mmCIF file of C-alpha atoms in Angstrom:
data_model
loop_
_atom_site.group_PDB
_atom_site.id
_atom_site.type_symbol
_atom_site.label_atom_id
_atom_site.label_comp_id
_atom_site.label_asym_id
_atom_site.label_seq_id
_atom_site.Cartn_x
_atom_site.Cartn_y
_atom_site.Cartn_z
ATOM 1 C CA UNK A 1 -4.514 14.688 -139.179
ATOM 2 C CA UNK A 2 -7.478 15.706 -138.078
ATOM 3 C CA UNK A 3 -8.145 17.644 -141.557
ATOM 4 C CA UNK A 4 -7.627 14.561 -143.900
ATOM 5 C CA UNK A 5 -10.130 12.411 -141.690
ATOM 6 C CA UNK A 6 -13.115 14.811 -142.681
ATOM 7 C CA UNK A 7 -12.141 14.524 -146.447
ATOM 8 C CA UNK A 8 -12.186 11.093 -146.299
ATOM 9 C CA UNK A 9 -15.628 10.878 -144.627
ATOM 10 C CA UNK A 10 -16.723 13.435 -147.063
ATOM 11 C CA UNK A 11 -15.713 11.301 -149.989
ATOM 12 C CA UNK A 12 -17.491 8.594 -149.172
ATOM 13 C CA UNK A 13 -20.673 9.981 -148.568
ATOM 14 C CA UNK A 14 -20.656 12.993 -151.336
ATOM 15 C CA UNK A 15 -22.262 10.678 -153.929
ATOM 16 C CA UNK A 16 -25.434 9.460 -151.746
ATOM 17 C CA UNK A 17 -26.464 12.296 -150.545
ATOM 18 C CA UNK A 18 -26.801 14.187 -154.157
ATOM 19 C CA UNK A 19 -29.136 11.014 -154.788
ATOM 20 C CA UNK A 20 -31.230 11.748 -151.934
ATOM 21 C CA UNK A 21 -31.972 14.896 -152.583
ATOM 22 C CA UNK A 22 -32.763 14.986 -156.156
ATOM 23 C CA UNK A 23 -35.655 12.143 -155.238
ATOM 24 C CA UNK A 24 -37.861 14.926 -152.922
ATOM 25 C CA UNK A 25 -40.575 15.999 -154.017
ATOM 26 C CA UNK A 26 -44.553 15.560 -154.112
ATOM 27 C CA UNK A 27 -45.603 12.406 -152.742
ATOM 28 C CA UNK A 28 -42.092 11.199 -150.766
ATOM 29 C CA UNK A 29 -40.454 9.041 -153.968
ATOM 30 C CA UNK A 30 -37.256 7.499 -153.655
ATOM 31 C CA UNK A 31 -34.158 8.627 -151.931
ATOM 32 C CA UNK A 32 -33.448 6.876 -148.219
ATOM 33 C CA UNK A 33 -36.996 7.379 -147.161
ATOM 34 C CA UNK A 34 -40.116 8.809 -148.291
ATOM 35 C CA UNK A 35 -40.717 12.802 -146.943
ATOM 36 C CA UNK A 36 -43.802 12.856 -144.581
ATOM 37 C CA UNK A 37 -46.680 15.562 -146.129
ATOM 38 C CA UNK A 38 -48.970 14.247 -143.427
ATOM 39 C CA UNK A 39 -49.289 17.491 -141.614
ATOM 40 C CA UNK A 40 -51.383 19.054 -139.008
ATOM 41 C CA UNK A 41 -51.252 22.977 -138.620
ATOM 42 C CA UNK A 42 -48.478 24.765 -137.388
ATOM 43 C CA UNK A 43 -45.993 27.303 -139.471
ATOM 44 C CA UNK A 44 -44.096 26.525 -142.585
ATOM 45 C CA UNK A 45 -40.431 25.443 -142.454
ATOM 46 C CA UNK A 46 -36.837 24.205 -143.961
ATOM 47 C CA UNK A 47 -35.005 21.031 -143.407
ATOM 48 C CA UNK A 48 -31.839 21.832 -143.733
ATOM 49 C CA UNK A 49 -29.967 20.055 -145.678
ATOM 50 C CA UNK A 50 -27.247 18.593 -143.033
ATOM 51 C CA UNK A 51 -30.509 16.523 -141.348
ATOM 52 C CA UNK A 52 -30.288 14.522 -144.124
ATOM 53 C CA UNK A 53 -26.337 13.930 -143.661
ATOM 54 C CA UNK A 54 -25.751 16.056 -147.202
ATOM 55 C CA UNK A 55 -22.500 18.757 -146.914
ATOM 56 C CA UNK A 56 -21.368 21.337 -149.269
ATOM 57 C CA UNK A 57 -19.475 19.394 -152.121
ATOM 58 C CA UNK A 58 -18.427 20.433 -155.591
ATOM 59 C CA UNK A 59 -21.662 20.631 -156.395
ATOM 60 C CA UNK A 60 -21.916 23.376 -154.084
ATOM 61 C CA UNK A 61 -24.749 23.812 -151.263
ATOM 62 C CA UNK A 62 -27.066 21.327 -150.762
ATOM 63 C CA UNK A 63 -30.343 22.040 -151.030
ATOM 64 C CA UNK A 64 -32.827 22.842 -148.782
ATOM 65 C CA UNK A 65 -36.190 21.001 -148.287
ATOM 66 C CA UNK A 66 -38.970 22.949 -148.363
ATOM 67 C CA UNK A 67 -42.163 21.829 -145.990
ATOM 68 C CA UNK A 68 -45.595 24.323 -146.608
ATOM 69 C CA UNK A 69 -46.275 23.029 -142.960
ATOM 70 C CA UNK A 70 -44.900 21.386 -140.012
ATOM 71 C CA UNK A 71 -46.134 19.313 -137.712
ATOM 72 C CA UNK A 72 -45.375 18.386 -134.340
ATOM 73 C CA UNK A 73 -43.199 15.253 -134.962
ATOM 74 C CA UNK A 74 -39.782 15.946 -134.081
ATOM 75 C CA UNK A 75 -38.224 13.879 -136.558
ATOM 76 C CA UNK A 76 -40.560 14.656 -139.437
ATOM 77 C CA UNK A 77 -37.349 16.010 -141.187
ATOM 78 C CA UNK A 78 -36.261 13.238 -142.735
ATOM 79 C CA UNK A 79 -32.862 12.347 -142.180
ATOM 80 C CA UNK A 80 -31.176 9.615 -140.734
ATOM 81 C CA UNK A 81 -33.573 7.308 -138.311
ATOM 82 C CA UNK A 82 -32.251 8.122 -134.366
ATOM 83 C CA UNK A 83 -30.338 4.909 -134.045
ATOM 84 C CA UNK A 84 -28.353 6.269 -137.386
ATOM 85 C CA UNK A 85 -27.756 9.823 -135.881
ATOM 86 C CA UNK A 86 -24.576 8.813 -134.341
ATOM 87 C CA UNK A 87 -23.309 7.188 -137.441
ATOM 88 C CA UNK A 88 -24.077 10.076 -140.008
ATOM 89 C CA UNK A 89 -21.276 12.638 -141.684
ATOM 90 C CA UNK A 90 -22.137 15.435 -139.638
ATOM 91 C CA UNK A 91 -21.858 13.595 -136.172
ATOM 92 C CA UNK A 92 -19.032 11.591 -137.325
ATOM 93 C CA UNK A 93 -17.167 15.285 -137.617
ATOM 94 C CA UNK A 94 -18.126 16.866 -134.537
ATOM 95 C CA UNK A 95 -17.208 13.874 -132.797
ATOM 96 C CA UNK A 96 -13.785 13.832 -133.781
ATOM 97 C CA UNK A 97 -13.044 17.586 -133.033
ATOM 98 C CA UNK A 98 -15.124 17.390 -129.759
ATOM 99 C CA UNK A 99 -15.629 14.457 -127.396
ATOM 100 C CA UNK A 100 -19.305 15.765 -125.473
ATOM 101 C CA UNK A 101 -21.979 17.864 -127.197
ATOM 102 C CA UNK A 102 -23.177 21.268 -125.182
ATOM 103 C CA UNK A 103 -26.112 19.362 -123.597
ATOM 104 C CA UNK A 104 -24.080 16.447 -122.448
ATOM 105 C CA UNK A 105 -21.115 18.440 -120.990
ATOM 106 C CA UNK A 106 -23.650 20.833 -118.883
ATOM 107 C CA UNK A 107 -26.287 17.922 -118.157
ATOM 108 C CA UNK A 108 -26.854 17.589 -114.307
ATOM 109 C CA UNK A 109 -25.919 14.959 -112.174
ATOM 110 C CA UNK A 110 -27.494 13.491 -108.998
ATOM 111 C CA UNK A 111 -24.264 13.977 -106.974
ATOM 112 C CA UNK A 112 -26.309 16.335 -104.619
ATOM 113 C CA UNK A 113 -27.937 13.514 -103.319
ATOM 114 C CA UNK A 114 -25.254 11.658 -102.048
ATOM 115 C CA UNK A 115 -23.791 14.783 -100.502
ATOM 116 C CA UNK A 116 -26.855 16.044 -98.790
ATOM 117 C CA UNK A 117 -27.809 12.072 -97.658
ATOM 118 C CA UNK A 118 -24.007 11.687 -96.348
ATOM 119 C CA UNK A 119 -24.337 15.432 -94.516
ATOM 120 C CA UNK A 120 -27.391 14.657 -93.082
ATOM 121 C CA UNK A 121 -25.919 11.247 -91.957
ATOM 122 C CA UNK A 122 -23.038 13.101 -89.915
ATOM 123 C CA UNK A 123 -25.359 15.400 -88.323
ATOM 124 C CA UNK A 124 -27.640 12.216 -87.263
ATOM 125 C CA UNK A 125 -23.745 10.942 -85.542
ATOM 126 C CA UNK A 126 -23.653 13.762 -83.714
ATOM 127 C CA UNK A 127 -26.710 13.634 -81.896
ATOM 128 C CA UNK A 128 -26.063 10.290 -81.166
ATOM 129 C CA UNK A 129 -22.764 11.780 -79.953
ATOM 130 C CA UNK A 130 -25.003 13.828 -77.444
ATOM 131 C CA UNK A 131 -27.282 10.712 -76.461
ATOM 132 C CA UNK A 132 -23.633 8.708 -75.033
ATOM 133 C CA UNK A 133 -22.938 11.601 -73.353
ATOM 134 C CA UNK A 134 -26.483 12.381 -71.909
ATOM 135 C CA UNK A 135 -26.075 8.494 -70.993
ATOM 136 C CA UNK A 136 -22.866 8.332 -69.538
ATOM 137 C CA UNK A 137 -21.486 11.134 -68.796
ATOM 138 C CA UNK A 138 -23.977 13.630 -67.605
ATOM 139 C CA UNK A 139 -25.051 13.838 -63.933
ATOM 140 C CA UNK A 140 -28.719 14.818 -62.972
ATOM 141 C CA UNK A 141 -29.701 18.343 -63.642
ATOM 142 C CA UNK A 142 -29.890 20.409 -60.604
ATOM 143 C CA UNK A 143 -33.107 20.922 -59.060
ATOM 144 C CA UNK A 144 -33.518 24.294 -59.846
ATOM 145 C CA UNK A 145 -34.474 23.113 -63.204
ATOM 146 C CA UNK A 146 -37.622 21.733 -61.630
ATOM 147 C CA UNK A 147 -40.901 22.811 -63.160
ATOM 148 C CA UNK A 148 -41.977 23.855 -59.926
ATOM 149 C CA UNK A 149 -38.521 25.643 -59.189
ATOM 150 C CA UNK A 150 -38.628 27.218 -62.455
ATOM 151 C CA UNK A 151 -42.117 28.882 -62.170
ATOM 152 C CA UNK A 152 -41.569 30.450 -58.820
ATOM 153 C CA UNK A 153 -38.548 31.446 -60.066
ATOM 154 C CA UNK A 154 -40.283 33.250 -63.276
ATOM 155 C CA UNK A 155 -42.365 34.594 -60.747
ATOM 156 C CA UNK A 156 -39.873 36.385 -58.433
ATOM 157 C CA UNK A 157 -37.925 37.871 -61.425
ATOM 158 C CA UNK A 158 -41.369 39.221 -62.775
ATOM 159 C CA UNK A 159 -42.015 40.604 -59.329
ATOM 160 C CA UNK A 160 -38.772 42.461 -58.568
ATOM 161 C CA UNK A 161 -39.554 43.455 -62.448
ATOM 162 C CA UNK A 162 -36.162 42.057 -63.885
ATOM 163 C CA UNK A 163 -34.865 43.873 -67.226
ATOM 164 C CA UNK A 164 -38.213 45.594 -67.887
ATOM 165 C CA UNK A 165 -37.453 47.051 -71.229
ATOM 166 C CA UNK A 166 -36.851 44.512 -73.171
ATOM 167 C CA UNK A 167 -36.078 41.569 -71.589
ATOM 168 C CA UNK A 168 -38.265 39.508 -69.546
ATOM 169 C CA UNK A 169 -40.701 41.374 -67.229
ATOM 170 C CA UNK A 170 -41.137 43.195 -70.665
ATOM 171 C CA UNK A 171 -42.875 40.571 -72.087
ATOM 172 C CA UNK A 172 -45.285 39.872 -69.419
ATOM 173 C CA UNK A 173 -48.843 41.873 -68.893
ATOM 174 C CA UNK A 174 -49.201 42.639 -65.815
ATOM 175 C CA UNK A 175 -52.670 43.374 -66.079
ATOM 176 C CA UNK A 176 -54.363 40.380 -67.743
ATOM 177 C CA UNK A 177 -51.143 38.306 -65.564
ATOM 178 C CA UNK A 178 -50.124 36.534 -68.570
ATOM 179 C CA UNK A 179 -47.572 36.348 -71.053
ATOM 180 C CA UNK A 180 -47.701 39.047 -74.028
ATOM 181 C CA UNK A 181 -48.825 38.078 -77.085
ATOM 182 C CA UNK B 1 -37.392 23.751 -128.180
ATOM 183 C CA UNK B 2 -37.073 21.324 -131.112
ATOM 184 C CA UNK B 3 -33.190 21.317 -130.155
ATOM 185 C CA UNK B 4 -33.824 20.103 -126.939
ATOM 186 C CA UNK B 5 -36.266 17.749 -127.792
ATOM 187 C CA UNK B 6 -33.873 15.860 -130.552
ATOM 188 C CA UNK B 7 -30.597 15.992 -127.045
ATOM 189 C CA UNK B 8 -32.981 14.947 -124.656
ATOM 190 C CA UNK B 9 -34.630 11.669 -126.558
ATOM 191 C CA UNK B 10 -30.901 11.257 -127.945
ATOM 192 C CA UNK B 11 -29.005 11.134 -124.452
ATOM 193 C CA UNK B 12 -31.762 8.791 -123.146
ATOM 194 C CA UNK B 13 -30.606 6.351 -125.586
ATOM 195 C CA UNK B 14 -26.777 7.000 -124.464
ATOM 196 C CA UNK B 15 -26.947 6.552 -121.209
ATOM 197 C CA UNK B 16 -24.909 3.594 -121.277
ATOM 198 C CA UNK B 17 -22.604 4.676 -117.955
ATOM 199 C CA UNK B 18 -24.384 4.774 -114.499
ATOM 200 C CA UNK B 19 -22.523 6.907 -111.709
ATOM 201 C CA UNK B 20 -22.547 6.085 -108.278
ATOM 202 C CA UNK B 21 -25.264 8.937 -107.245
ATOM 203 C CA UNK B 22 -27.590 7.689 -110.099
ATOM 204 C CA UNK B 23 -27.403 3.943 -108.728
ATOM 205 C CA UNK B 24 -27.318 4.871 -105.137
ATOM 206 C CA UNK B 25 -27.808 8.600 -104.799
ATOM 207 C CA UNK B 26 -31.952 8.194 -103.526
ATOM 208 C CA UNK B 27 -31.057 5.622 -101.329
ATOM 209 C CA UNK B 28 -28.363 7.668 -99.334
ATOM 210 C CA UNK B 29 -30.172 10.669 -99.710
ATOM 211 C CA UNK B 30 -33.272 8.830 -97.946
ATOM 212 C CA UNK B 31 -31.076 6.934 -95.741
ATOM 213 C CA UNK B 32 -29.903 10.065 -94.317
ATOM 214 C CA UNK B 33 -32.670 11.658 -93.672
ATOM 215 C CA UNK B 34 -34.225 9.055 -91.872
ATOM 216 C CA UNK B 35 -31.222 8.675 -89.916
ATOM 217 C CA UNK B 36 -31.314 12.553 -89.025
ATOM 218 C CA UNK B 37 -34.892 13.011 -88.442
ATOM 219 C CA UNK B 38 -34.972 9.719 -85.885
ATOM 220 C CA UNK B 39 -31.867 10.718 -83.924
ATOM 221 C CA UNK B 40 -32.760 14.191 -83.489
ATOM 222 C CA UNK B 41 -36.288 13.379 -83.082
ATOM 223 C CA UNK B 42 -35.184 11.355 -79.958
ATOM 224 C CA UNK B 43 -33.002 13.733 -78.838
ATOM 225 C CA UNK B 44 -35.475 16.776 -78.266
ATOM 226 C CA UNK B 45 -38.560 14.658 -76.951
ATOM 227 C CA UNK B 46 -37.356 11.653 -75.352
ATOM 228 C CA UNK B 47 -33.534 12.425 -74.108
ATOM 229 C CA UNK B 48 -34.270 14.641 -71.152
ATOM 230 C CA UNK B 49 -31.443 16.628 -71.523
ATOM 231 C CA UNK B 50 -31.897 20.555 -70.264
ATOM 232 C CA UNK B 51 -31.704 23.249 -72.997
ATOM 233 C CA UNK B 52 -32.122 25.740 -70.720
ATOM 234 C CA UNK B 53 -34.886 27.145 -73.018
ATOM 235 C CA UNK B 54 -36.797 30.850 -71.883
ATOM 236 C CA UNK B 55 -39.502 30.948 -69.827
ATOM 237 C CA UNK B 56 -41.500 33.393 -72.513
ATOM 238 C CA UNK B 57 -44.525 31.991 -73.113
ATOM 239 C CA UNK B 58 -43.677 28.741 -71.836
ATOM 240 C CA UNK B 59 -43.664 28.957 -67.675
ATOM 241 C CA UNK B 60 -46.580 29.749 -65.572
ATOM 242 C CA UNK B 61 -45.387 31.396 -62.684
ATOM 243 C CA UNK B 62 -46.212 30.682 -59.136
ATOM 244 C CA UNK B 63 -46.017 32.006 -55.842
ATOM 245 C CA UNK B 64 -42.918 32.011 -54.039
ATOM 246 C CA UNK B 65 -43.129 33.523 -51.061
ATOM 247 C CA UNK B 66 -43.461 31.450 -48.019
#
């Protein structure tokens, strides 16, 4: 099924595209559209012959277009105009075998956005989770988390030299009384 | 590089089908953050709620003997 829906496409198009090609040549005569010479630097290259919607038919291979330079314009090669792309004999086949090109079936999406706005708008819940409890639920703190409670507190552990390898009285200097760097 | 060039001017004409994260997907994503950053925010400065954070570098101590 698939097979006999090619043919037919090919068919149709087998005898315009030998006219288009045999009209390239110096000065962009006849055929769909004139071929562009207007060139700035760059290397030589081909157009191949599909750009211009030609396939192999009894005649054989189509030919290739020869440029002595390229320039920058990506759709120098003259084939179809970009609104035709989608309509032209080579499209027309891939699209029936496949439904997405490579570039459309990998191309990114912005889902990441809504995931890491909705995350982030979970976490923000659960603080406010912590502010009605704070609120309601949670009596004073005791007073021995006083600033003034907590310093002479510091200070007694540094004096009877609490955990002095590592822990705390290890990070004090004793000698300039302050806190090590 | 030409390849590319030829997909990426072709799916900007085909982009016929918006998803939800391309119509909405900033706005969430901004929405969230603001929601985050504002809760949180009030949480650690304002909310006096005791982390029981070390001393280190943060306590100056002072006498306590009487």
């Amino acid at each position: 099924m698939l097979a006999s829906r090619v043919f037919s496409l090919v068919g149709r198009r087998s005898i315009s595209t030998s006219l288009c090609l045999r009209a390239h040549g110096h000065g962009g005569s006849g055929g769909r559209r004139g071929i562009k010479h207007s060139l700035e630097g760059g290397s030589t290259g081909i157009c191949p012959g599909w750009a211009v919607g030609a396939v192999p038919s009894q005649e054989g291979p189509p030919e290739l277009l020869f440029f002595p330079q390229l320039s920058l314009d990506p759709w120098q090669c003259p084939g179809p105009e970009l609104g035709e792309w989608e309509a032209s004999l080579p499209w027309q086949v891939y699209r029936i075998k496949f439904n997405e090109t490579y570039a459309e079936m990998n191309k990114g999406t912005n889902e990441w956005k809504t995931i890491l706005g909705g995350v982030l708008f979970f976490l923000g819940l659960t603080g406010i989770i912590l502010i009605w409890q704070k609120h309601f639920m949670y009596a004073p703190a005791p007073h021995t988390f006083s600033d003034e409670w907590l310093s002479a507190q510091t200070k007694r552990m540094l004096d009877m030299r609490v955990n002095p390898v590592q822990g705390i009285t290890a990070q004090w200097d004793f000698d300039k009384n302050e806190w090590k760097k | 590089a030409r390849g590319i060039q030829h997909t990426a001017v072709r799916q900007a004409h085909r982009k016929h089908e918006l998803t939800f994260h391309d119509k909405y997907g900033t706005m969430v994503l901004l929405g969230g953050a603001a929601m985050f950053t504002s809760v949180w925010g009030y949480v650690f400065t304002t909310l006096k709620i005791e982390w029981g954070v070390s001393p280190v570098g943060r306590v100056t101590p002072s006498e306590w003997r009487e």
